[in-house]
Tab-separated table of C-alpha atoms and ligand atoms in Angstrom:
chain	number	residue	atom	x	y	z
G	1	MET	CA	-51.820	-112.700	120.451
G	2	LYS	CA	-54.692	-114.710	122.076
G	3	SER	CA	-57.145	-113.162	119.381
G	4	LEU	CA	-55.437	-114.488	116.696
G	5	LYS	CA	-55.903	-118.192	118.217
G	6	LEU	CA	-59.740	-117.358	118.574
G	7	ALA	CA	-59.900	-116.058	115.170
G	8	GLU	CA	-57.884	-119.297	113.469
G	9	LYS	CA	-60.684	-121.539	115.215
G	10	ARG	CA	-63.316	-119.213	113.793
G	11	SER	CA	-65.245	-120.634	111.035
G	12	SER	CA	-68.676	-120.146	109.544
G	13	VAL	CA	-71.128	-122.974	111.214
G	14	ARG	CA	-73.923	-124.196	108.816
G	15	ALA	CA	-75.024	-127.441	110.262
G	16	TYR	CA	-76.327	-127.193	113.957
G	17	LYS	CA	-76.823	-129.917	116.503
G	18	ASN	CA	-80.748	-129.933	117.296
G	19	LYS	CA	-80.691	-128.455	120.723
G	20	PRO	CA	-81.169	-124.964	121.874
G	21	LEU	CA	-78.433	-123.128	123.799
G	22	ARG	CA	-78.010	-124.161	127.411
G	23	GLU	CA	-79.453	-121.220	129.613
G	24	GLU	CA	-76.083	-120.227	131.052
G	25	ASP	CA	-74.539	-119.691	127.397
G	26	LEU	CA	-77.743	-117.585	126.655
G	27	ASN	CA	-77.316	-115.304	129.848
G	28	ALA	CA	-73.382	-114.956	128.635
G	29	LEU	CA	-74.561	-113.633	125.220
G	30	ASN	CA	-77.113	-111.505	126.761
G	31	LEU	CA	-74.223	-110.248	129.071
G	32	LEU	CA	-72.090	-109.374	125.981
G	33	LEU	CA	-74.942	-107.398	124.221
G	34	ALA	CA	-75.641	-105.479	127.344
G	35	HIS	CA	-72.022	-103.872	126.800
G	36	PRO	CA	-71.203	-103.314	123.200
G	37	PRO	CA	-67.770	-102.860	121.688
G	38	LYS	CA	-66.512	-99.039	121.294
G	39	PHE	CA	-67.320	-98.249	117.886
G	40	PRO	CA	-69.231	-95.222	116.350
G	41	GLY	CA	-72.620	-96.393	116.185
G	42	ALA	CA	-72.330	-99.789	118.123
G	43	GLU	CA	-74.781	-98.896	120.978
G	44	ASP	CA	-77.369	-98.129	118.490
G	45	ILE	CA	-77.476	-101.591	116.942
G	46	GLU	CA	-80.299	-103.835	118.014
G	47	PHE	CA	-80.039	-107.930	118.453
G	48	PHE	CA	-83.341	-109.185	118.088
G	49	PHE	CA	-83.672	-112.725	119.300
G	50	LEU	CA	-85.450	-115.350	117.441
G	51	LYS	CA	-85.689	-118.285	120.173
G	52	ASP	CA	-87.429	-121.148	118.158
G	53	GLY	CA	-84.976	-121.001	115.129
G	54	LEU	CA	-86.055	-124.316	113.970
G	55	ASN	CA	-89.676	-123.339	113.460
G	56	GLN	CA	-88.916	-119.936	112.287
G	57	SER	CA	-86.282	-120.904	109.476
G	58	GLN	CA	-89.216	-122.011	107.216
G	59	TRP	CA	-91.065	-118.771	107.261
G	60	LEU	CA	-87.511	-117.059	106.341
G	61	HIS	CA	-86.496	-119.108	102.961
G	62	ASN	CA	-86.196	-116.553	100.352
G	63	LEU	CA	-86.048	-113.831	102.757
G	64	ALA	CA	-82.683	-114.238	103.996
G	65	GLY	CA	-79.303	-116.208	103.281
G	66	TYR	CA	-77.464	-116.570	99.892
G	67	ASN	CA	-79.924	-116.967	97.045
G	68	GLY	CA	-82.740	-116.792	99.795
G	69	ILE	CA	-81.404	-120.333	101.328
G	70	MET	CA	-81.705	-120.040	105.186
G	71	ILE	CA	-79.424	-122.260	107.370
G	72	GLU	CA	-81.267	-123.908	109.781
G	73	ALA	CA	-80.155	-122.983	113.196
G	74	PRO	CA	-81.849	-123.564	116.877
G	75	HIS	CA	-81.919	-119.350	117.209
G	76	TYR	CA	-81.317	-116.575	115.081
G	77	TYR	CA	-80.347	-112.858	115.982
G	78	VAL	CA	-81.739	-110.115	113.699
G	79	LEU	CA	-79.380	-107.388	113.776
G	80	LEU	CA	-81.310	-103.974	112.938
G	81	SER	CA	-79.916	-100.529	112.459
G	82	GLU	CA	-80.493	-97.102	110.982
G	83	ASP	CA	-80.481	-97.113	107.072
G	84	ASN	CA	-77.030	-95.688	106.148
G	85	PRO	CA	-73.784	-96.951	105.622
G	86	GLU	CA	-71.946	-95.529	108.699
G	87	ALA	CA	-74.814	-97.807	110.719
G	88	PHE	CA	-74.294	-100.535	108.490
G	89	LYS	CA	-70.379	-100.526	109.428
G	90	ALA	CA	-71.434	-100.708	112.947
G	91	VAL	CA	-73.313	-103.794	112.370
G	92	GLY	CA	-70.401	-105.446	110.860
G	93	TYR	CA	-68.085	-104.548	113.677
G	94	THR	CA	-70.615	-105.223	116.568
G	95	GLY	CA	-72.108	-108.382	114.967
G	96	GLU	CA	-68.444	-109.938	114.368
G	97	TRP	CA	-67.282	-108.830	117.897
G	98	PHE	CA	-70.471	-110.811	118.933
G	99	ILE	CA	-69.636	-113.812	117.081
G	100	LEU	CA	-65.910	-114.026	118.214
G	101	ASN	CA	-67.197	-113.598	121.808
G	102	ALA	CA	-69.593	-116.471	121.337
G	103	LEU	CA	-66.918	-118.588	120.035
G	104	LYS	CA	-65.357	-118.400	123.274
G	105	GLN	CA	-68.230	-119.801	124.841
G	106	GLY	CA	-68.302	-122.925	122.046
G	107	ILE	CA	-71.158	-121.322	120.198
G	108	GLY	CA	-71.084	-121.630	116.495
G	109	SER	CA	-72.575	-118.877	114.359
G	110	CYS	CA	-72.940	-117.900	110.847
G	111	TRP	CA	-73.708	-114.305	108.995
G	112	LEU	CA	-76.803	-114.577	106.808
G	113	GLU	CA	-77.819	-111.439	104.455
G	114	ILE	CA	-81.538	-110.349	104.381
G	115	LEU	CA	-82.914	-109.763	101.247
G	116	ASP	CA	-86.044	-108.387	102.359
G	117	SER	CA	-85.997	-106.255	105.435
G	118	ASP	CA	-89.470	-105.300	105.632
G	119	ARG	CA	-90.759	-109.206	105.585
G	120	VAL	CA	-88.214	-110.517	107.555
G	121	LYS	CA	-89.349	-108.158	110.355
G	122	SER	CA	-93.005	-108.792	109.789
G	123	VAL	CA	-92.501	-113.025	109.727
G	124	ALA	CA	-90.004	-112.428	113.035
G	125	GLY	CA	-92.613	-110.060	114.461
G	126	ILE	CA	-90.109	-107.276	115.039
G	127	ASP	CA	-91.700	-103.902	115.630
G	128	SER	CA	-88.975	-101.274	115.057
G	129	PRO	CA	-88.580	-98.466	112.796
G	130	LYS	CA	-84.977	-100.000	112.118
G	131	LYS	CA	-83.867	-101.804	109.042
G	132	ALA	CA	-83.458	-105.414	109.480
G	133	VAL	CA	-79.753	-105.252	107.811
G	134	ALA	CA	-78.452	-109.032	108.648
G	135	MET	CA	-78.895	-112.228	110.889
G	136	ILE	CA	-76.479	-114.353	112.761
G	137	ALA	CA	-77.588	-118.018	113.326
G	138	VAL	CA	-76.290	-119.372	116.321
G	139	GLY	CA	-76.039	-122.801	118.068
G	140	TYR	CA	-73.639	-125.540	118.938
G	141	GLY	CA	-71.972	-126.955	115.541
G	142	GLN	CA	-72.535	-130.542	114.357
G	143	LYS	CA	-68.670	-132.010	115.094
G	144	GLU	CA	-68.243	-132.898	111.540
G	145	TYR	CA	-68.438	-129.295	110.343
G	146	GLN	CA	-66.595	-127.663	112.994
G	147	ASN	CA	-63.295	-125.764	111.903
G	148	SER	CA	-64.046	-124.953	108.596
G	149	GLN	CA	-64.452	-128.416	107.305
G	150	PHE	CA	-67.467	-127.463	105.349
G	151	PHE	CA	-65.342	-125.228	103.278
G	152	SER	CA	-61.591	-126.546	103.532
G	153	LYS	CA	-61.317	-129.239	101.089
G	154	THR	CA	-63.574	-127.768	98.542
G	155	THR	CA	-62.129	-126.227	95.798
G	156	LYS	CA	-63.487	-124.132	93.111
G	157	GLU	CA	-64.888	-127.149	91.269
G	158	SER	CA	-66.203	-129.168	94.297
G	159	LEU	CA	-67.755	-126.072	95.594
G	160	PHE	CA	-70.605	-126.744	93.199
G	161	SER	CA	-71.540	-129.680	95.921
G	162	LEU	CA	-72.607	-126.637	97.777
G	163	ALA	CA	-75.771	-127.241	95.486
G	164	GLU	CA	-76.403	-129.890	97.952
G	165	MET	CA	-76.670	-127.653	100.410
G	166	GLY	CA	-78.647	-125.576	98.698
G	167	TYR	CA	-76.357	-122.878	96.770
G	168	PRO	CA	-77.239	-123.558	93.446
G	169	ASP	CA	-76.402	-120.156	91.925
G	170	ILE	CA	-73.594	-119.206	94.001
G	171	ASN	CA	-70.818	-117.243	91.609
G	172	THR	CA	-67.588	-118.731	92.276
G	173	ASP	CA	-65.569	-117.040	89.524
G	174	HIS	CA	-63.457	-114.902	91.674
G	175	LEU	CA	-62.124	-117.688	93.635
G	176	GLY	CA	-59.635	-119.053	91.330
G	177	LYS	CA	-58.383	-122.690	92.170
G	178	GLU	CA	-58.115	-122.249	95.862
G	179	PRO	CA	-60.655	-123.750	98.735
G	180	VAL	CA	-63.370	-121.537	99.447
G	181	SER	CA	-62.152	-120.165	102.688
G	182	TYR	CA	-58.609	-119.563	101.449
G	183	ARG	CA	-57.168	-116.410	102.495
G	184	LYS	CA	-55.106	-113.689	100.688
G	185	SER	CA	-51.415	-113.545	102.150
G	186	ILE	CA	-50.540	-110.454	104.261
G	187	THR	CA	-48.583	-108.733	101.377
G	188	GLU	CA	-51.777	-108.720	99.146
G	189	LEU	CA	-53.788	-106.654	102.003
G	190	ILE	CA	-51.843	-103.539	102.154
G	191	TYR	CA	-50.131	-100.748	99.911
G	192	MET	CA	-47.248	-98.648	101.253
G	193	ASN	CA	-47.712	-95.072	101.051
G	194	GLU	CA	-49.663	-94.942	97.951
G	195	TRP	CA	-52.071	-97.021	96.279
G	196	GLY	CA	-50.283	-99.804	94.121
G	197	ASN	CA	-47.120	-99.697	95.990
G	198	ALA	CA	-47.002	-103.259	97.270
G	199	PRO	CA	-44.877	-104.130	100.161
G	200	ALA	CA	-42.459	-106.878	100.618
G	201	ILE	CA	-43.047	-109.288	103.949
G	202	SER	CA	-39.704	-107.747	105.286
G	203	ASP	CA	-41.098	-104.271	104.801
G	204	LEU	CA	-44.154	-105.223	107.069
G	205	GLU	CA	-42.074	-106.671	109.604
G	206	GLN	CA	-39.817	-103.969	109.791
G	207	MET	CA	-43.088	-101.713	110.223
G	208	GLU	CA	-44.196	-104.331	112.914
G	209	LEU	CA	-47.656	-104.626	110.874
G	210	HIS	CA	-47.236	-108.291	109.975
G	211	LYS	CA	-48.986	-109.587	113.312
G	212	ALA	CA	-51.924	-107.112	112.574
G	213	LEU	CA	-52.155	-108.474	108.793
G	214	PHE	CA	-52.093	-112.050	109.698
G	215	TYR	CA	-54.879	-111.466	111.930
G	216	MET	CA	-56.620	-109.260	109.673
G	217	ARG	CA	-56.384	-111.815	106.717
G	218	LEU	CA	-58.692	-114.320	108.939
G	219	ALA	CA	-61.711	-111.904	108.883
G	220	PRO	CA	-64.414	-113.164	107.182
G	221	SER	CA	-66.328	-111.617	104.395
G	222	TYR	CA	-69.381	-111.822	101.994
G	223	GLU	CA	-68.866	-114.800	99.809
G	224	ASN	CA	-65.385	-114.854	101.017
G	225	ARG	CA	-64.682	-112.024	98.597
G	226	GLN	CA	-61.806	-110.432	100.898
G	227	PRO	CA	-62.560	-107.157	98.897
G	228	TRP	CA	-60.571	-104.981	101.383
G	229	MET	CA	-57.305	-103.158	100.578
G	230	PHE	CA	-55.469	-101.097	103.154
G	231	VAL	CA	-52.848	-98.175	102.498
G	232	SER	CA	-50.235	-97.451	105.336
G	233	ARG	CA	-49.564	-93.689	104.971
G	234	GLY	CA	-47.049	-93.147	108.368
G	235	ASN	CA	-49.716	-91.446	111.169
G	236	HIS	CA	-52.717	-93.384	109.731
G	237	ILE	CA	-53.972	-96.479	107.533
G	238	ASP	CA	-56.775	-95.879	105.095
G	239	LEU	CA	-59.365	-98.730	104.310
G	240	ALA	CA	-60.898	-98.982	100.662
G	241	MET	CA	-63.164	-101.453	99.513
G	242	LYS	CA	-63.749	-103.015	96.456
G	243	GLN	CA	-67.047	-102.520	94.766
G	244	PHE	CA	-69.209	-105.639	93.869
G	245	GLU	CA	-72.437	-105.205	92.128
G	246	GLY	CA	-73.498	-108.575	93.208
G	247	ALA	CA	-73.633	-107.330	96.942
G	248	SER	CA	-76.283	-104.859	98.423
G	249	PRO	CA	-74.772	-101.763	100.128
G	250	ALA	CA	-75.919	-103.126	103.389
G	251	VAL	CA	-73.572	-106.395	102.793
G	252	ARG	CA	-70.553	-104.261	101.620
G	253	ALA	CA	-70.406	-101.972	104.654
G	254	ILE	CA	-71.002	-104.962	106.757
G	255	ASP	CA	-67.741	-106.323	105.231
G	256	ALA	CA	-65.750	-103.062	106.061
G	257	GLY	CA	-67.122	-103.000	109.452
G	258	ILE	CA	-65.605	-106.305	110.358
G	259	ALA	CA	-62.571	-105.577	108.333
G	260	MET	CA	-62.036	-102.426	110.726
G	261	LEU	CA	-62.981	-104.827	113.663
G	262	TYR	CA	-60.018	-107.400	113.037
G	263	MET	CA	-57.618	-104.631	111.931
G	264	GLU	CA	-57.942	-102.758	114.979
G	265	VAL	CA	-57.778	-105.625	117.207
G	266	GLY	CA	-54.427	-106.890	115.431
G	267	LEU	CA	-53.013	-103.415	115.650
G	268	HIS	CA	-53.980	-103.136	119.329
G	269	ASP	CA	-52.486	-106.374	119.974
G	270	SER	CA	-49.417	-105.396	118.155
G	271	GLY	CA	-48.998	-102.532	120.637
G	272	PHE	CA	-50.400	-99.734	118.483
G	273	PRO	CA	-52.795	-97.078	119.759
G	274	GLY	CA	-55.416	-95.782	117.545
G	275	GLU	CA	-59.059	-96.345	116.314
G	276	TRP	CA	-61.037	-95.900	113.226
G	277	HIS	CA	-62.678	-92.620	112.041
G	278	LEU	CA	-65.403	-93.276	109.415
G	279	SER	CA	-65.662	-89.990	107.541
G	280	THR	CA	-63.174	-87.610	106.402
G	281	GLU	CA	-63.813	-84.431	104.053
G	282	GLN	CA	-62.201	-86.053	101.187
G	283	PRO	CA	-61.442	-89.435	100.193
G	284	PRO	CA	-57.624	-89.812	99.284
G	285	ALA	CA	-56.880	-88.913	95.697
G	286	ASP	CA	-55.189	-92.329	94.595
G	287	ILE	CA	-57.796	-94.501	95.593
G	288	PRO	CA	-59.062	-95.718	92.018
G	289	ALA	CA	-62.592	-96.260	90.794
G	290	GLY	CA	-64.052	-99.570	91.795
G	291	TYR	CA	-62.883	-98.592	95.147
G	292	ASP	CA	-64.937	-97.167	97.922
G	293	PHE	CA	-63.164	-95.094	100.716
G	294	GLU	CA	-64.567	-96.247	104.064
G	295	GLY	CA	-62.257	-94.771	106.683
G	296	GLN	CA	-58.994	-93.988	108.139
G	297	TYR	CA	-57.430	-95.622	111.270
G	298	ILE	CA	-55.547	-92.983	112.807
G	299	PHE	CA	-52.841	-94.046	115.329
W	1	FMN	C1	-71.882	-109.829	105.418
W	1	FMN	C2	-71.903	-111.078	105.349
W	1	FMN	C3	-73.053	-112.054	104.728
W	1	FMN	C4	-73.073	-113.296	104.680
W	1	FMN	N1	-74.114	-114.016	104.366
W	1	FMN	C5	-73.966	-115.485	104.317
W	1	FMN	C6	-75.223	-116.015	103.957
W	1	FMN	O1	-76.446	-115.505	103.483
W	1	FMN	N2	-75.209	-117.397	103.746
W	1	FMN	C7	-74.157	-118.137	104.073
W	1	FMN	O2	-74.260	-119.090	104.229
W	1	FMN	N3	-73.118	-117.715	104.690
W	1	FMN	C8	-72.996	-116.198	104.709
W	1	FMN	N4	-71.876	-115.424	105.150
W	1	FMN	C9	-70.435	-116.368	105.521
W	1	FMN	C10	-69.613	-116.215	104.619
W	1	FMN	O3	-69.438	-116.879	103.263
W	1	FMN	C11	-68.135	-116.823	105.442
W	1	FMN	O4	-67.800	-115.847	106.261
W	1	FMN	C12	-66.943	-116.495	104.240
W	1	FMN	O5	-67.296	-117.345	103.314
W	1	FMN	C13	-65.544	-117.000	104.714
W	1	FMN	O6	-65.859	-118.236	105.500
W	1	FMN	P1	-65.795	-118.604	107.114
W	1	FMN	O7	-66.503	-118.011	107.806
W	1	FMN	O8	-65.804	-120.301	107.530
W	1	FMN	O9	-64.252	-118.454	107.428
W	1	FMN	C14	-71.786	-114.124	105.322
W	1	FMN	C15	-70.718	-113.246	105.607
W	1	FMN	C16	-70.546	-112.089	105.702
W	1	FMN	C17	-69.555	-111.096	106.328
């Protein structure tokens, strides 16, 4: 599974070399953006390029990034879409597809939440009726921060050293003792046939879902909350996302779109056909309060 190797290499880059992307790398990114992936609404997402990131980041403080703390980077993309949850999912799916493909070129990146769409558009000189939903910082990562070193040795306690990097108020209560970029095990990601019916690894192996879930567990999410839960129901898989008051509707839907990308790539690589359908008439009755039903993967 080639995609698995790529996703294993992927981690958010928050410290960049102080040099712009080479011309050929920028061209490769432009080429990518000219051919968006197949997902409902993906072709309507705009990627607005901010070339002079190091200069512009100072104007973006308090407008983007956790707690308004910008990550300084040579360049940014501002992702713009219609103002509705389905479009935000397409932002998540397309943005993460972009990040994984940029990594193939050795380009590091990091998602950034946007706190004030109108002001980001005005500061960045973006003349579009669409909403500025998220940003992606891009550049060449500083060596010492590559491969998740930023988070890999941090535990909940030492996470507060993130204050040095500008994350004084980040809420870590949900993280337990694990490192921040820890990932749930595959049996924690999916129920079988009905909500609450957790599988054994052997069940997942028997259904040949284990490889897709190994891939899925590597998906990034807002504050690494991993809020997704799948329910396998024979001819389809439902996706529900745990609600979290601290995240905007846009961020929650981006997380859902990212989860859809990883699960789909994992299923395709495992030989399953199928695709995501974003809306159904009725959410499944067993999805409990506190979770939002986001869509169905139909085989
Ligand atoms: C929708 C979304 C918004 C994010 N916003 C920020 C942000 O504003 N600042 C930041 O440093 N990281 C941000 N991240 C990155 C996550 O913290 C990161 O993906 C997660 O902790 C997992 O770590 P990893 O990407 O290194 O695997 C965001 C991620 C997502 C999916």
